[in-house]
Amino acid sequence: MNPSVIEVEAVVKAYPRHRALNGVSFTVPAGVCMALLGHNGAGKTTLMKLLLGLTRSTAGRIQVLGEDPARADLDFRRQIGFLPENVIFHDELTGEETLRHYARLKGEDPRRRGVLLERVGLADAAGRRVKGYSKGMRQRLGLAQALLGRPKLLMLDEPTTGLDPMLRQEFYRVIQELRAEGVTILLSSHVLTELEARTDLAMILEHGRISAFGTLEELRREAALPAVFRIRTRDPEGVIRSIGGEAEARRVGDAEVELTTPVEEKMVWLRRLMEAGMGVEDVEIQLPTLDHVYAHFGSDRRDNPEKKESP
Ligand code: ATP
């Protein structure tokens, strides 16, 4: 097992009238890509701020790269790259000047900026002012900024929000390369489906508590959501009778039956339907998607009207 890059134990972050995190414990091994998911106000940004040492926990223990981030120094910060949710750049600077500026702030060698701009696909726009950049270009510049100094841990707060599907793919391509290089990546998102096959671990936060943590396969298994058969048939009542109360079946319209079964029994039921005949014309099997899994673990996705900016 890889050593842990992040260790969080019983962490609470309380504001005067609200607990943003309420007893959160987890560890993240080195070199994995972990998705942090949850509805608006679930506590994702608060958790990232605690891991970055930008705010202090009310209770509990946090270790990032073996240190308490709230007490860590510049050397610690240089090992971490961060892309905030709403990245704001100086509009009059070019992409290249922006990176030089951040390299100075971080105490890093500004000569790598060309390589980084190339890596995120901004080499051609390096000399253009940021005010002419699209949302996707700004996000990519944000990623280049986060990569200054070859961080061991990369934290990306909703990095793909507002990006079109092509740019998202491109973004994840760079993330995959970094993961292959051994960088540990923590990224927050509202969208579980786009993370499929791209993350090793997922954590779902709900009202400041962990409602699920594990690989996507483990989450699927734990949710134990059913498979749904849509059966087109000339004899819906006959099909329902042949199912005989052993599984949940209901008539949908004149010529369709919906059958709900455990995923692992789907082949058994498919065979039974084929054998039963009953004028079955077509069978469509819907397996639970990651959206269903997400909805299962984080049922409340309402906007939280109490959300405030940090003081
Ligand atoms: P989003 O997806 O909308 O970015 P999030 O999961 O990142 O949401 P957080 O920003 O971590 O959520 O907020 C968690 C909770 O803590 C929210 O209820 C929010 O209102 C509250 N909160 C965050 N910062 C403060 C603050 N400085 N003072 C008081 N409450 C705060």
Coordinates of C-alpha atoms and ligand atoms in Angstrom, one line a residue:
M1 CA 0.0 0.0 0.0
N2 CA 1.3 3.5 -0.9
P3 CA 2.0 5.8 2.0
S4 CA -0.9 8.3 2.7
V5 CA -0.6 11.8 1.2
I6 CA -3.8 13.0 3.0
E7 CA -4.9 11.8 6.5
V8 CA -8.1 13.3 7.9
E9 CA -9.4 12.2 11.3
A10 CA -12.7 13.2 12.9
V11 CA -12.5 16.7 11.4
V12 CA -15.1 19.3 12.3
K13 CA -15.3 22.8 10.8
A14 CA -17.9 24.8 12.6
Y15 CA -19.0 28.4 11.8
P16 CA -21.1 30.3 14.4
R17 CA -24.4 29.0 13.0
H18 CA -23.4 26.0 10.9
R19 CA -21.1 23.0 10.8
A20 CA -19.6 22.9 7.3
L21 CA -17.8 19.6 8.1
N22 CA -19.0 17.3 10.8
G23 CA -16.7 14.4 11.8
V24 CA -15.0 13.6 8.5
S25 CA -12.3 10.9 8.4
F26 CA -10.5 9.4 5.4
T27 CA -7.0 8.8 3.9
V28 CA -5.8 9.2 0.4
P29 CA -2.8 7.1 -0.7
A30 CA 0.0 8.6 -2.8
G31 CA -0.5 8.6 -6.6
V32 CA -4.2 8.2 -6.8
C33 CA -6.8 10.5 -8.4
M34 CA -9.7 11.1 -6.0
A35 CA -13.0 12.8 -6.8
L36 CA -14.7 14.8 -4.2
L37 CA -18.4 15.0 -4.9
G38 CA -21.4 16.6 -3.3
H39 CA -24.2 19.0 -3.8
N40 CA -23.9 22.8 -3.4
G41 CA -22.8 23.5 0.2
A42 CA -21.9 19.9 1.0
G43 CA -18.4 21.0 2.3
K44 CA -16.1 20.3 -0.7
T45 CA -14.4 23.8 -0.8
T46 CA -14.2 23.9 3.0
L47 CA -12.4 20.6 3.0
M48 CA -9.9 21.8 0.3
K49 CA -9.3 25.0 2.2
L50 CA -8.5 22.9 5.4
L51 CA -6.1 20.6 3.4
L52 CA -4.4 23.7 2.0
G53 CA -4.1 25.3 5.4
L54 CA -6.2 28.3 4.3
T55 CA -8.5 27.8 7.2
R56 CA -8.3 25.9 10.6
S57 CA -10.4 23.0 11.7
T58 CA -12.5 23.3 14.9
A59 CA -11.6 19.8 15.9
G60 CA -9.9 16.7 14.5
R61 CA -6.5 16.0 12.9
I62 CA -5.3 16.8 9.4
Q63 CA -2.0 15.6 7.9
V64 CA -1.0 16.5 4.3
L65 CA 2.3 15.2 3.0
G66 CA 3.1 14.4 6.6
E67 CA 2.5 17.9 8.0
D68 CA -0.3 19.9 9.6
P69 CA -1.3 22.3 6.8
A70 CA -2.4 25.0 9.2
R71 CA 1.1 25.2 10.6
A72 CA 3.1 24.5 7.5
D73 CA 5.5 26.8 5.8
L74 CA 6.3 27.9 2.2
D75 CA 8.2 24.6 1.5
F76 CA 5.0 22.7 2.2
R77 CA 2.9 25.0 0.0
R78 CA 5.4 24.6 -2.9
Q79 CA 4.6 20.9 -3.0
I80 CA 0.9 21.5 -3.5
G81 CA -0.8 22.9 -6.7
F82 CA -4.2 24.5 -6.3
L83 CA -6.8 25.5 -8.9
P84 CA -9.6 27.5 -7.1
E85 CA -13.2 27.2 -8.2
N86 CA -13.3 30.7 -9.6
V87 CA -9.9 31.5 -10.9
I88 CA -9.3 35.2 -11.5
F89 CA -6.3 36.6 -13.5
H90 CA -5.1 40.0 -14.3
D91 CA -6.7 40.8 -17.6
E92 CA -4.0 43.0 -19.0
L93 CA -1.2 40.4 -18.5
T94 CA -0.5 37.8 -21.2
G95 CA -0.6 34.1 -20.4
E96 CA 3.2 34.0 -20.2
E97 CA 3.4 37.0 -17.9
T98 CA 0.7 35.5 -15.7
L99 CA 2.7 32.4 -15.2
R100 CA 5.9 34.4 -14.6
H101 CA 4.0 36.4 -11.9
Y102 CA 2.8 33.2 -10.1
A103 CA 6.2 31.6 -10.4
R104 CA 7.7 34.6 -8.5
L105 CA 5.0 34.4 -5.9
K106 CA 5.6 30.7 -5.4
G107 CA 9.4 31.1 -5.5
E108 CA 9.6 28.8 -8.5
D109 CA 11.8 28.9 -11.6
P110 CA 9.8 31.0 -14.2
R111 CA 11.7 29.3 -17.1
R112 CA 9.4 26.3 -17.0
R113 CA 6.4 28.4 -18.0
G114 CA 6.9 27.6 -21.7
V115 CA 6.7 23.9 -21.0
L116 CA 3.7 24.3 -18.9
L117 CA 1.8 26.4 -21.4
E118 CA 2.6 23.8 -24.0
R119 CA 1.4 21.0 -21.7
V120 CA -2.0 22.7 -21.3
G121 CA -2.3 23.5 -25.0
L122 CA -1.8 27.3 -24.6
A123 CA 1.6 27.6 -26.3
D124 CA 0.1 29.5 -29.3
A125 CA -1.8 31.9 -27.0
A126 CA 1.1 32.5 -24.6
G127 CA 1.7 36.1 -25.9
R128 CA -2.0 37.1 -25.9
R129 CA -3.6 39.1 -23.1
V130 CA -5.7 37.1 -20.7
K131 CA -8.7 39.4 -21.3
G132 CA -9.1 37.8 -24.7
Y133 CA -9.0 34.2 -23.3
S134 CA -12.1 32.0 -23.4
K135 CA -13.4 30.3 -20.2
G136 CA -11.6 27.1 -21.3
M137 CA -8.3 28.9 -21.9
R138 CA -8.6 30.5 -18.5
Q139 CA -9.1 27.1 -16.9
R140 CA -6.1 25.7 -18.7
L141 CA -4.0 28.7 -17.6
G142 CA -5.2 28.0 -14.1
L143 CA -4.1 24.4 -14.4
A144 CA -0.6 25.6 -15.7
Q145 CA -0.4 27.9 -12.7
A146 CA -1.2 25.0 -10.3
L147 CA 1.5 22.9 -12.0
L148 CA 4.3 25.4 -11.3
G149 CA 7.0 23.8 -9.2
R150 CA 6.1 20.2 -10.0
P151 CA 3.6 19.7 -7.1
K152 CA 3.3 16.3 -5.4
L153 CA -0.4 17.0 -4.7
L154 CA -2.8 18.8 -7.0
M155 CA -6.1 20.1 -5.7
L156 CA -8.6 21.2 -8.3
D157 CA -11.9 22.8 -7.2
E158 CA -14.5 22.1 -9.9
P159 CA -12.0 22.4 -12.7
T160 CA -14.3 21.4 -15.5
T161 CA -17.3 23.5 -14.7
G162 CA -18.3 25.5 -17.8
L163 CA -16.1 23.6 -20.1
D164 CA -17.5 22.0 -23.3
P165 CA -17.2 18.2 -23.7
M166 CA -14.1 18.5 -25.9
L167 CA -12.2 20.7 -23.5
R168 CA -13.3 18.4 -20.6
Q169 CA -11.7 15.5 -22.4
E170 CA -8.6 17.5 -23.0
F171 CA -8.5 18.5 -19.4
Y172 CA -8.8 14.9 -18.2
R173 CA -6.1 13.8 -20.6
V174 CA -3.6 16.2 -18.9
I175 CA -4.9 14.9 -15.5
Q176 CA -4.3 11.3 -16.6
E177 CA -0.7 12.1 -17.6
L178 CA 0.0 13.7 -14.3
R179 CA -1.5 10.8 -12.4
A180 CA 0.8 8.5 -14.5
E181 CA 3.7 10.6 -13.3
G182 CA 2.8 9.8 -9.7
V183 CA 1.1 13.1 -8.8
T184 CA -1.7 12.7 -6.2
I185 CA -4.8 14.5 -7.5
L186 CA -7.9 15.6 -5.6
L187 CA -10.6 17.1 -7.7
S188 CA -14.1 18.3 -6.8
S189 CA -17.0 18.0 -9.1
H190 CA -20.8 17.9 -9.3
V191 CA -20.8 15.4 -12.1
L192 CA -20.0 11.8 -11.2
T193 CA -20.7 10.5 -14.7
E194 CA -17.8 12.4 -16.3
L195 CA -15.4 10.9 -13.8
E196 CA -16.0 7.3 -14.9
A197 CA -12.7 5.4 -15.5
R198 CA -10.8 8.6 -14.6
T199 CA -10.6 8.4 -10.9
D200 CA -9.3 5.7 -8.5
L201 CA -11.4 6.8 -5.6
A202 CA -14.6 8.9 -5.0
M203 CA -15.9 10.5 -1.9
I204 CA -19.4 11.9 -1.6
L205 CA -20.1 14.5 0.9
E206 CA -23.5 15.3 2.1
H207 CA -24.2 18.1 4.7
G208 CA -20.6 18.0 5.9
R209 CA -20.5 14.2 6.4
I210 CA -19.1 11.4 4.1
S211 CA -22.0 9.5 2.6
A212 CA -19.8 7.2 0.5
F213 CA -16.1 6.6 0.0
G214 CA -14.4 4.0 -2.2
T215 CA -13.7 3.0 -5.8
L216 CA -16.6 3.6 -8.3
E217 CA -17.0 -0.2 -8.4
E218 CA -17.3 -0.4 -4.6
L219 CA -19.8 2.5 -4.6
R220 CA -21.9 0.7 -7.2
R221 CA -21.9 -2.5 -5.2
E222 CA -22.7 -0.7 -1.9
A223 CA -25.6 1.2 -3.6
A224 CA -27.0 -2.2 -4.8
L225 CA -29.2 -0.5 -7.3
P226 CA -31.4 -2.7 -9.4
A227 CA -31.5 -3.4 -13.2
V228 CA -34.6 -2.4 -14.9
F229 CA -36.0 -4.4 -17.9
R230 CA -38.3 -2.6 -20.3
I231 CA -40.2 -5.5 -22.0
R232 CA -42.2 -4.8 -25.2
T233 CA -44.8 -7.5 -25.5
R234 CA -48.2 -8.3 -27.1
D235 CA -49.3 -9.9 -23.8
P236 CA -48.3 -7.7 -20.8
E237 CA -50.6 -9.5 -18.3
G238 CA -49.1 -12.9 -19.4
V239 CA -45.6 -11.7 -18.8
I240 CA -46.5 -10.3 -15.4
R241 CA -48.2 -13.7 -14.5
S242 CA -45.1 -15.6 -15.7
I243 CA -42.9 -13.4 -13.4
G244 CA -45.2 -14.6 -10.7
G245 CA -44.4 -12.1 -7.9
E246 CA -40.8 -13.3 -7.7
A247 CA -39.6 -9.9 -8.8
E248 CA -41.2 -6.5 -9.0
A249 CA -43.1 -6.1 -12.3
R250 CA -45.6 -3.5 -13.4
R251 CA -47.5 -2.7 -16.6
V252 CA -46.5 0.5 -18.4
G253 CA -49.0 1.5 -21.1
D254 CA -50.6 -1.1 -23.5
A255 CA -47.6 -3.1 -24.6
E256 CA -44.9 -2.7 -22.1
V257 CA -43.9 -4.2 -18.7
E258 CA -41.2 -2.9 -16.4
L259 CA -39.4 -5.5 -14.4
T260 CA -37.0 -4.6 -11.6
T261 CA -34.4 -7.2 -10.5
P262 CA -31.0 -7.3 -8.7
V263 CA -28.2 -6.6 -11.3
E264 CA -26.6 -10.0 -10.6
E265 CA -29.9 -11.8 -11.6
K266 CA -30.3 -10.0 -14.9
M267 CA -29.2 -13.0 -17.1
V268 CA -31.5 -15.4 -15.1
W269 CA -34.4 -13.2 -15.8
L270 CA -33.5 -12.6 -19.4
R271 CA -33.4 -16.3 -20.0
R272 CA -36.8 -16.8 -18.3
L273 CA -38.4 -14.1 -20.4
M274 CA -37.1 -15.6 -23.6
E275 CA -38.3 -19.1 -22.6
A276 CA -41.7 -17.8 -21.5
G277 CA -42.4 -16.4 -25.0
M278 CA -45.6 -14.3 -24.2
G279 CA -45.2 -12.3 -27.4
V280 CA -42.0 -10.6 -26.1
E281 CA -40.9 -8.4 -29.0
D282 CA -38.0 -6.5 -27.5
V283 CA -36.1 -6.2 -24.1
E284 CA -34.1 -3.2 -23.1
I285 CA -32.0 -3.6 -19.9
Q286 CA -31.1 -0.4 -18.1
L287 CA -28.3 -0.8 -15.7
P288 CA -27.7 1.7 -12.9
T289 CA -25.6 4.6 -14.1
L290 CA -23.2 6.6 -12.0
D291 CA -25.8 9.3 -11.9
H292 CA -28.1 6.9 -10.1
V293 CA -25.3 5.9 -7.7
Y294 CA -24.7 9.5 -7.0
A295 CA -28.3 10.3 -6.4
H296 CA -28.5 7.3 -4.1
F297 CA -25.7 8.6 -1.8
G298 CA -26.3 12.3 -2.1
S299 CA -30.0 12.6 -2.4
D300 CA -30.2 16.3 -1.4
R301 CA -28.7 18.4 -4.1
R302 CA -30.6 21.7 -3.4
D303 CA -28.7 24.9 -3.4
N304 CA -27.8 26.1 0.1
P305 CA -29.0 29.6 0.4
E306 CA -26.8 30.2 3.5
K307 CA -23.6 30.0 1.5
K308 CA -21.3 32.9 2.3
E309 CA -17.9 34.1 1.2
S310 CA -14.9 33.5 3.5
P311 CA -14.4 36.4 5.9
Ligands
ATP1 P1 -20.3 24.4 -3.9 O1 -20.5 23.1 -4.7 O2 -21.5 25.3 -4.0 O3 -19.0 25.1 -4.1 P2 -19.2 23.2 -1.4 O4 -19.5 21.8 -1.3 O5 -17.9 23.6 -1.9 O6 -20.3 23.9 -2.3 P3 -18.6 24.8 0.9 O7 -18.3 26.1 0.2 O8 -17.5 24.0 1.5 O9 -19.5 23.8 0.0 O10 -19.7 25.2 2.1 C1 -20.1 24.3 3.1 C2 -21.1 25.0 4.0 O11 -20.3 25.9 4.8 C3 -22.2 25.8 3.3 O12 -23.4 25.6 4.1 C4 -21.7 27.2 3.4 O13 -22.7 28.1 3.5 C5 -20.9 27.2 4.8 N1 -19.8 28.1 4.8 C6 -18.7 28.1 3.9 N2 -17.9 29.2 4.2 C7 -18.5 29.8 5.3 C8 -18.1 31.0 6.1 N3 -17.0 31.6 5.8 N4 -18.9 31.4 7.0 C9 -20.1 30.7 7.3 N5 -20.5 29.6 6.6 C10 -19.7 29.2 5.6

